[in-house]
PDB file of C-alpha atoms in Angstrom:
ATOM      1  CA  MET A   1     -35.993 -35.440   1.688  1.00 95.00           C
ATOM      2  CA  LYS A   2     -33.615 -33.129   0.003  1.00 97.00           C
ATOM      3  CA  ILE A   3     -34.903 -29.946  -2.149  1.00 97.00           C
ATOM      4  CA  ASP A   4     -32.770 -27.720  -4.350  1.00 97.00           C
ATOM      5  CA  SER A   5     -33.721 -24.141  -4.163  1.00 97.00           C
ATOM      6  CA  TYR A   6     -32.140 -21.508  -6.779  1.00 96.00           C
ATOM      7  CA  SER A   7     -33.384 -18.551  -5.404  1.00 97.00           C
ATOM      8  CA  ALA A   8     -35.000 -16.586  -2.568  1.00 96.00           C
ATOM      9  CA  GLY A   9     -38.449 -17.203  -4.165  1.00 97.00           C
ATOM     10  CA  GLU A  10     -38.261 -20.522  -4.519  1.00 98.00           C
ATOM     11  CA  THR A  11     -37.175 -20.731  -0.597  1.00 98.00           C
ATOM     12  CA  LEU A  12     -40.374 -18.968  -0.071  1.00 97.00           C
ATOM     13  CA  GLU A  13     -42.518 -21.169  -2.018  1.00 98.00           C
ATOM     14  CA  ILE A  14     -40.864 -24.172  -0.450  1.00 98.00           C
ATOM     15  CA  GLY A  15     -41.886 -22.873   2.979  1.00 98.00           C
ATOM     16  CA  ARG A  16     -45.374 -21.761   1.608  1.00 98.00           C
ATOM     17  CA  ARG A  17     -45.937 -25.432   0.719  1.00 98.00           C
ATOM     18  CA  MET A  18     -44.885 -26.877   4.034  1.00 98.00           C
ATOM     19  CA  GLY A  19     -46.935 -24.163   5.997  1.00 98.00           C
ATOM     20  CA  GLU A  20     -50.206 -25.343   4.102  1.00 98.00           C
ATOM     21  CA  GLU A  21     -49.623 -29.017   5.030  1.00 97.00           C
ATOM     22  CA  ALA A  22     -48.885 -28.039   8.960  1.00 97.00           C
ATOM     23  CA  LYS A  23     -51.486 -29.588  11.203  1.00 96.00           C
ATOM     24  CA  PRO A  24     -52.068 -28.605  14.918  1.00 96.00           C
ATOM     25  CA  GLY A  25     -49.537 -29.619  17.507  1.00 95.00           C
ATOM     26  CA  MET A  26     -46.443 -29.796  15.029  1.00 97.00           C
ATOM     27  CA  VAL A  27     -43.040 -28.658  15.500  1.00 98.00           C
ATOM     28  CA  TYR A  28     -40.538 -27.781  12.985  1.00 98.00           C
ATOM     29  CA  THR A  29     -36.973 -27.161  13.600  1.00 97.00           C
ATOM     30  CA  LEU A  30     -35.225 -24.746  11.135  1.00 96.00           C
ATOM     31  CA  ILE A  31     -31.189 -25.110  11.066  1.00 95.00           C
ATOM     32  CA  GLY A  32     -28.766 -23.286   9.201  1.00 95.00           C
ATOM     33  CA  ASP A  33     -25.862 -20.474   9.179  1.00 93.00           C
ATOM     34  CA  LEU A  34     -26.446 -16.823   9.061  1.00 90.00           C
ATOM     35  CA  GLY A  35     -27.890 -15.647   5.886  1.00 89.00           C
ATOM     36  CA  VAL A  36     -28.832 -18.860   4.314  1.00 94.00           C
ATOM     37  CA  GLY A  37     -32.587 -18.192   4.109  1.00 93.00           C
ATOM     38  CA  LYS A  38     -34.254 -19.214   7.169  1.00 94.00           C
ATOM     39  CA  THR A  39     -36.418 -15.890   7.533  1.00 92.00           C
ATOM     40  CA  VAL A  40     -37.466 -16.120   3.839  1.00 95.00           C
ATOM     41  CA  PHE A  41     -38.523 -20.010   4.835  1.00 97.00           C
ATOM     42  CA  SER A  42     -40.509 -18.859   7.554  1.00 96.00           C
ATOM     43  CA  GLN A  43     -42.122 -15.816   5.669  1.00 96.00           C
ATOM     44  CA  GLY A  44     -43.187 -18.735   2.992  1.00 97.00           C
ATOM     45  CA  PHE A  45     -44.335 -20.870   5.933  1.00 98.00           C
ATOM     46  CA  ALA A  46     -46.784 -17.991   7.497  1.00 97.00           C
ATOM     47  CA  ARG A  47     -48.280 -17.550   3.867  1.00 97.00           C
ATOM     48  CA  GLY A  48     -49.086 -21.324   3.669  1.00 98.00           C
ATOM     49  CA  LEU A  49     -50.915 -20.971   7.168  1.00 98.00           C
ATOM     50  CA  GLY A  50     -52.459 -18.027   5.405  1.00 97.00           C
ATOM     51  CA  ILE A  51     -50.955 -15.303   7.309  1.00 97.00           C
ATOM     52  CA  GLN A  52     -50.846 -11.977   5.605  1.00 93.00           C
ATOM     53  CA  GLU A  53     -49.044  -9.922   8.326  1.00 93.00           C
ATOM     54  CA  PRO A  54     -45.205  -9.211   7.906  1.00 91.00           C
ATOM     55  CA  ILE A  55     -43.035 -11.739   9.239  1.00 91.00           C
ATOM     56  CA  SER A  56     -39.696 -11.098  10.567  1.00 85.00           C
ATOM     57  CA  SER A  57     -37.191 -13.217  13.037  1.00 80.00           C
ATOM     58  CA  PRO A  58     -37.939 -12.896  16.431  1.00 77.00           C
ATOM     59  CA  THR A  59     -34.037 -12.671  17.277  1.00 73.00           C
ATOM     60  CA  PHE A  60     -34.532  -9.991  20.236  1.00 77.00           C
ATOM     61  CA  THR A  61     -37.860 -11.305  21.357  1.00 83.00           C
ATOM     62  CA  ILE A  62     -37.590 -14.948  21.199  1.00 89.00           C
ATOM     63  CA  ILE A  63     -41.067 -15.345  20.041  1.00 93.00           C
ATOM     64  CA  GLN A  64     -43.647 -14.002  17.729  1.00 94.00           C
ATOM     65  CA  GLU A  65     -47.412 -15.328  17.868  1.00 95.00           C
ATOM     66  CA  TYR A  66     -49.479 -14.924  14.936  1.00 96.00           C
ATOM     67  CA  ASP A  67     -53.326 -15.905  15.306  1.00 94.00           C
ATOM     68  CA  SER A  68     -54.732 -14.480  11.968  1.00 94.00           C
ATOM     69  CA  GLY A  69     -53.942 -17.859   9.906  1.00 95.00           C
ATOM     70  CA  ARG A  70     -55.855 -21.161   9.862  1.00 96.00           C
ATOM     71  CA  LEU A  71     -53.732 -22.121  13.065  1.00 97.00           C
ATOM     72  CA  PRO A  72     -52.018 -20.060  15.574  1.00 97.00           C
ATOM     73  CA  PHE A  73     -48.089 -19.752  14.588  1.00 98.00           C
ATOM     74  CA  TYR A  74     -45.471 -19.667  17.105  1.00 97.00           C
ATOM     75  CA  HIS A  75     -42.159 -18.462  15.325  1.00 96.00           C
ATOM     76  CA  PHE A  76     -39.076 -18.933  17.810  1.00 95.00           C
ATOM     77  CA  ASP A  77     -35.640 -17.568  17.293  1.00 93.00           C
ATOM     78  CA  VAL A  78     -33.557 -19.060  20.007  1.00 93.00           C
ATOM     79  CA  TYR A  79     -30.225 -17.900  18.612  1.00 91.00           C
ATOM     80  CA  ARG A  80     -29.743 -15.386  21.725  1.00 88.00           C
ATOM     81  CA  ILE A  81     -30.992 -17.784  24.225  1.00 88.00           C
ATOM     82  CA  GLY A  82     -28.475 -18.180  27.196  1.00 79.00           C
ATOM     83  CA  ASP A  83     -29.356 -21.119  28.885  1.00 83.00           C
ATOM     84  CA  VAL A  84     -32.755 -23.520  28.869  1.00 84.00           C
ATOM     85  CA  GLU A  85     -34.221 -21.542  31.790  1.00 89.00           C
ATOM     86  CA  GLU A  86     -35.159 -18.501  29.419  1.00 90.00           C
ATOM     87  CA  MET A  87     -37.348 -21.169  27.543  1.00 93.00           C
ATOM     88  CA  GLU A  88     -39.109 -22.268  30.639  1.00 92.00           C
ATOM     89  CA  GLU A  89     -39.454 -18.831  31.847  1.00 92.00           C
ATOM     90  CA  ILE A  90     -41.396 -18.065  28.450  1.00 91.00           C
ATOM     91  CA  GLY A  91     -43.432 -21.276  28.896  1.00 94.00           C
ATOM     92  CA  TYR A  92     -42.262 -23.153  25.907  1.00 95.00           C
ATOM     93  CA  GLU A  93     -44.207 -26.361  26.661  1.00 95.00           C
ATOM     94  CA  ASP A  94     -47.277 -24.350  26.168  1.00 95.00           C
ATOM     95  CA  TYR A  95     -46.494 -23.827  22.759  1.00 96.00           C
ATOM     96  CA  PHE A  96     -44.484 -26.981  21.754  1.00 96.00           C
ATOM     97  CA  TYR A  97     -47.438 -28.962  23.076  1.00 94.00           C
ATOM     98  CA  GLY A  98     -50.318 -26.786  22.295  1.00 92.00           C
ATOM     99  CA  ARG A  99     -52.887 -26.417  19.290  1.00 93.00           C
ATOM    100  CA  GLY A 100     -50.975 -24.327  17.338  1.00 97.00           C
ATOM    101  CA  VAL A 101     -47.775 -24.825  15.034  1.00 98.00           C
ATOM    102  CA  CYS A 102     -44.151 -23.951  16.260  1.00 98.00           C
ATOM    103  CA  LEU A 103     -41.203 -23.334  13.899  1.00 97.00           C
ATOM    104  CA  ILE A 104     -37.784 -22.839  15.799  1.00 96.00           C
ATOM    105  CA  GLU A 105     -35.199 -21.013  14.131  1.00 94.00           C
ATOM    106  CA  TRP A 106     -31.704 -22.090  15.634  1.00 93.00           C
ATOM    107  CA  ALA A 107     -33.378 -25.207  17.442  1.00 93.00           C
ATOM    108  CA  ASP A 108     -30.298 -27.085  17.626  1.00 91.00           C
ATOM    109  CA  LEU A 109     -29.186 -24.690  20.606  1.00 91.00           C
ATOM    110  CA  ILE A 110     -32.232 -26.170  22.626  1.00 93.00           C
ATOM    111  CA  GLY A 111     -32.027 -29.796  21.737  1.00 91.00           C
ATOM    112  CA  GLU A 112     -32.660 -31.179  25.059  1.00 92.00           C
ATOM    113  CA  LEU A 113     -36.115 -29.412  25.290  1.00 94.00           C
ATOM    114  CA  LEU A 114     -37.426 -30.555  21.809  1.00 95.00           C
ATOM    115  CA  PRO A 115     -40.315 -33.067  21.571  1.00 95.00           C
ATOM    116  CA  GLU A 116     -39.430 -36.284  19.879  1.00 92.00           C
ATOM    117  CA  ARG A 117     -42.044 -36.044  17.404  1.00 94.00           C
ATOM    118  CA  LEU A 118     -40.927 -33.238  14.886  1.00 96.00           C
ATOM    119  CA  THR A 119     -39.877 -31.955  11.420  1.00 97.00           C
ATOM    120  CA  TYR A 120     -36.204 -31.156  11.105  1.00 97.00           C
ATOM    121  CA  ILE A 121     -35.467 -28.834   8.182  1.00 98.00           C
ATOM    122  CA  CYS A 122     -31.995 -27.770   7.513  1.00 98.00           C
ATOM    123  CA  ILE A 123     -30.974 -24.829   4.845  1.00 98.00           C
ATOM    124  CA  GLU A 124     -27.310 -24.934   3.382  1.00 97.00           C
ATOM    125  CA  LYS A 125     -25.628 -23.110   1.072  1.00 96.00           C
ATOM    126  CA  GLU A 126     -23.441 -24.735  -1.640  1.00 93.00           C
ATOM    127  CA  LEU A 127     -21.510 -22.008  -3.360  1.00 92.00           C
ATOM    128  CA  GLU A 128     -20.080 -24.005  -6.039  1.00 94.00           C
ATOM    129  CA  ARG A 129     -23.608 -24.364  -7.176  1.00 94.00           C
ATOM    130  CA  GLY A 130     -24.235 -20.846  -7.435  1.00 92.00           C
ATOM    131  CA  PHE A 131     -24.675 -17.670  -4.677  1.00 92.00           C
ATOM    132  CA  ASP A 132     -28.513 -18.255  -4.509  1.00 94.00           C
ATOM    133  CA  TYR A 133     -28.568 -22.143  -4.482  1.00 96.00           C
ATOM    134  CA  ARG A 134     -29.810 -23.695  -1.070  1.00 97.00           C
ATOM    135  CA  LYS A 135     -29.935 -27.322  -0.317  1.00 97.00           C
ATOM    136  CA  ILE A 136     -33.091 -27.912   2.188  1.00 98.00           C
ATOM    137  CA  THR A 137     -33.177 -31.239   3.897  1.00 98.00           C
ATOM    138  CA  VAL A 138     -36.566 -32.093   5.649  1.00 98.00           C
ATOM    139  CA  GLU A 139     -36.559 -35.057   7.817  1.00 97.00           C
ATOM    140  CA  GLU A 140     -39.876 -36.281   9.954  1.00 94.00           C
ATOM    141  CA  ARG A 141     -38.564 -37.411  13.327  1.00 90.00           C
ATOM    142  CA  ARG A 142     -41.187 -39.582  15.084  1.00 80.00           C
TER     143      ARG A 142
END
């Protein structure tokens, strides 16, 4: 499925709707270049889970855990992961195969660790369609 977003507000809303539909044990991968709106999407996703606290990208901590919504939310940013051993050290399997919802920014960097069942989300700019335009591709992988 391809979704057009013409503003940060629309990207936030798309994330919110997906968060509302999330179920326990789901893993979402979030792919896109720097500055395309991954954090904005993540903020909307958290809102859809009922999380009201501020959401920021966990670039230096790798994972942020949020328990104040209808499901536990595990927000990963693996941009700074040096090797898969770092993911093993934080116990990624407990998150990926647990009862919460995982959203993993830069997930393509840890492709060999990802479960077979996931929702792939890619956010891309197309400047010829406007500075704020984003093409969001969502694909269920089962």
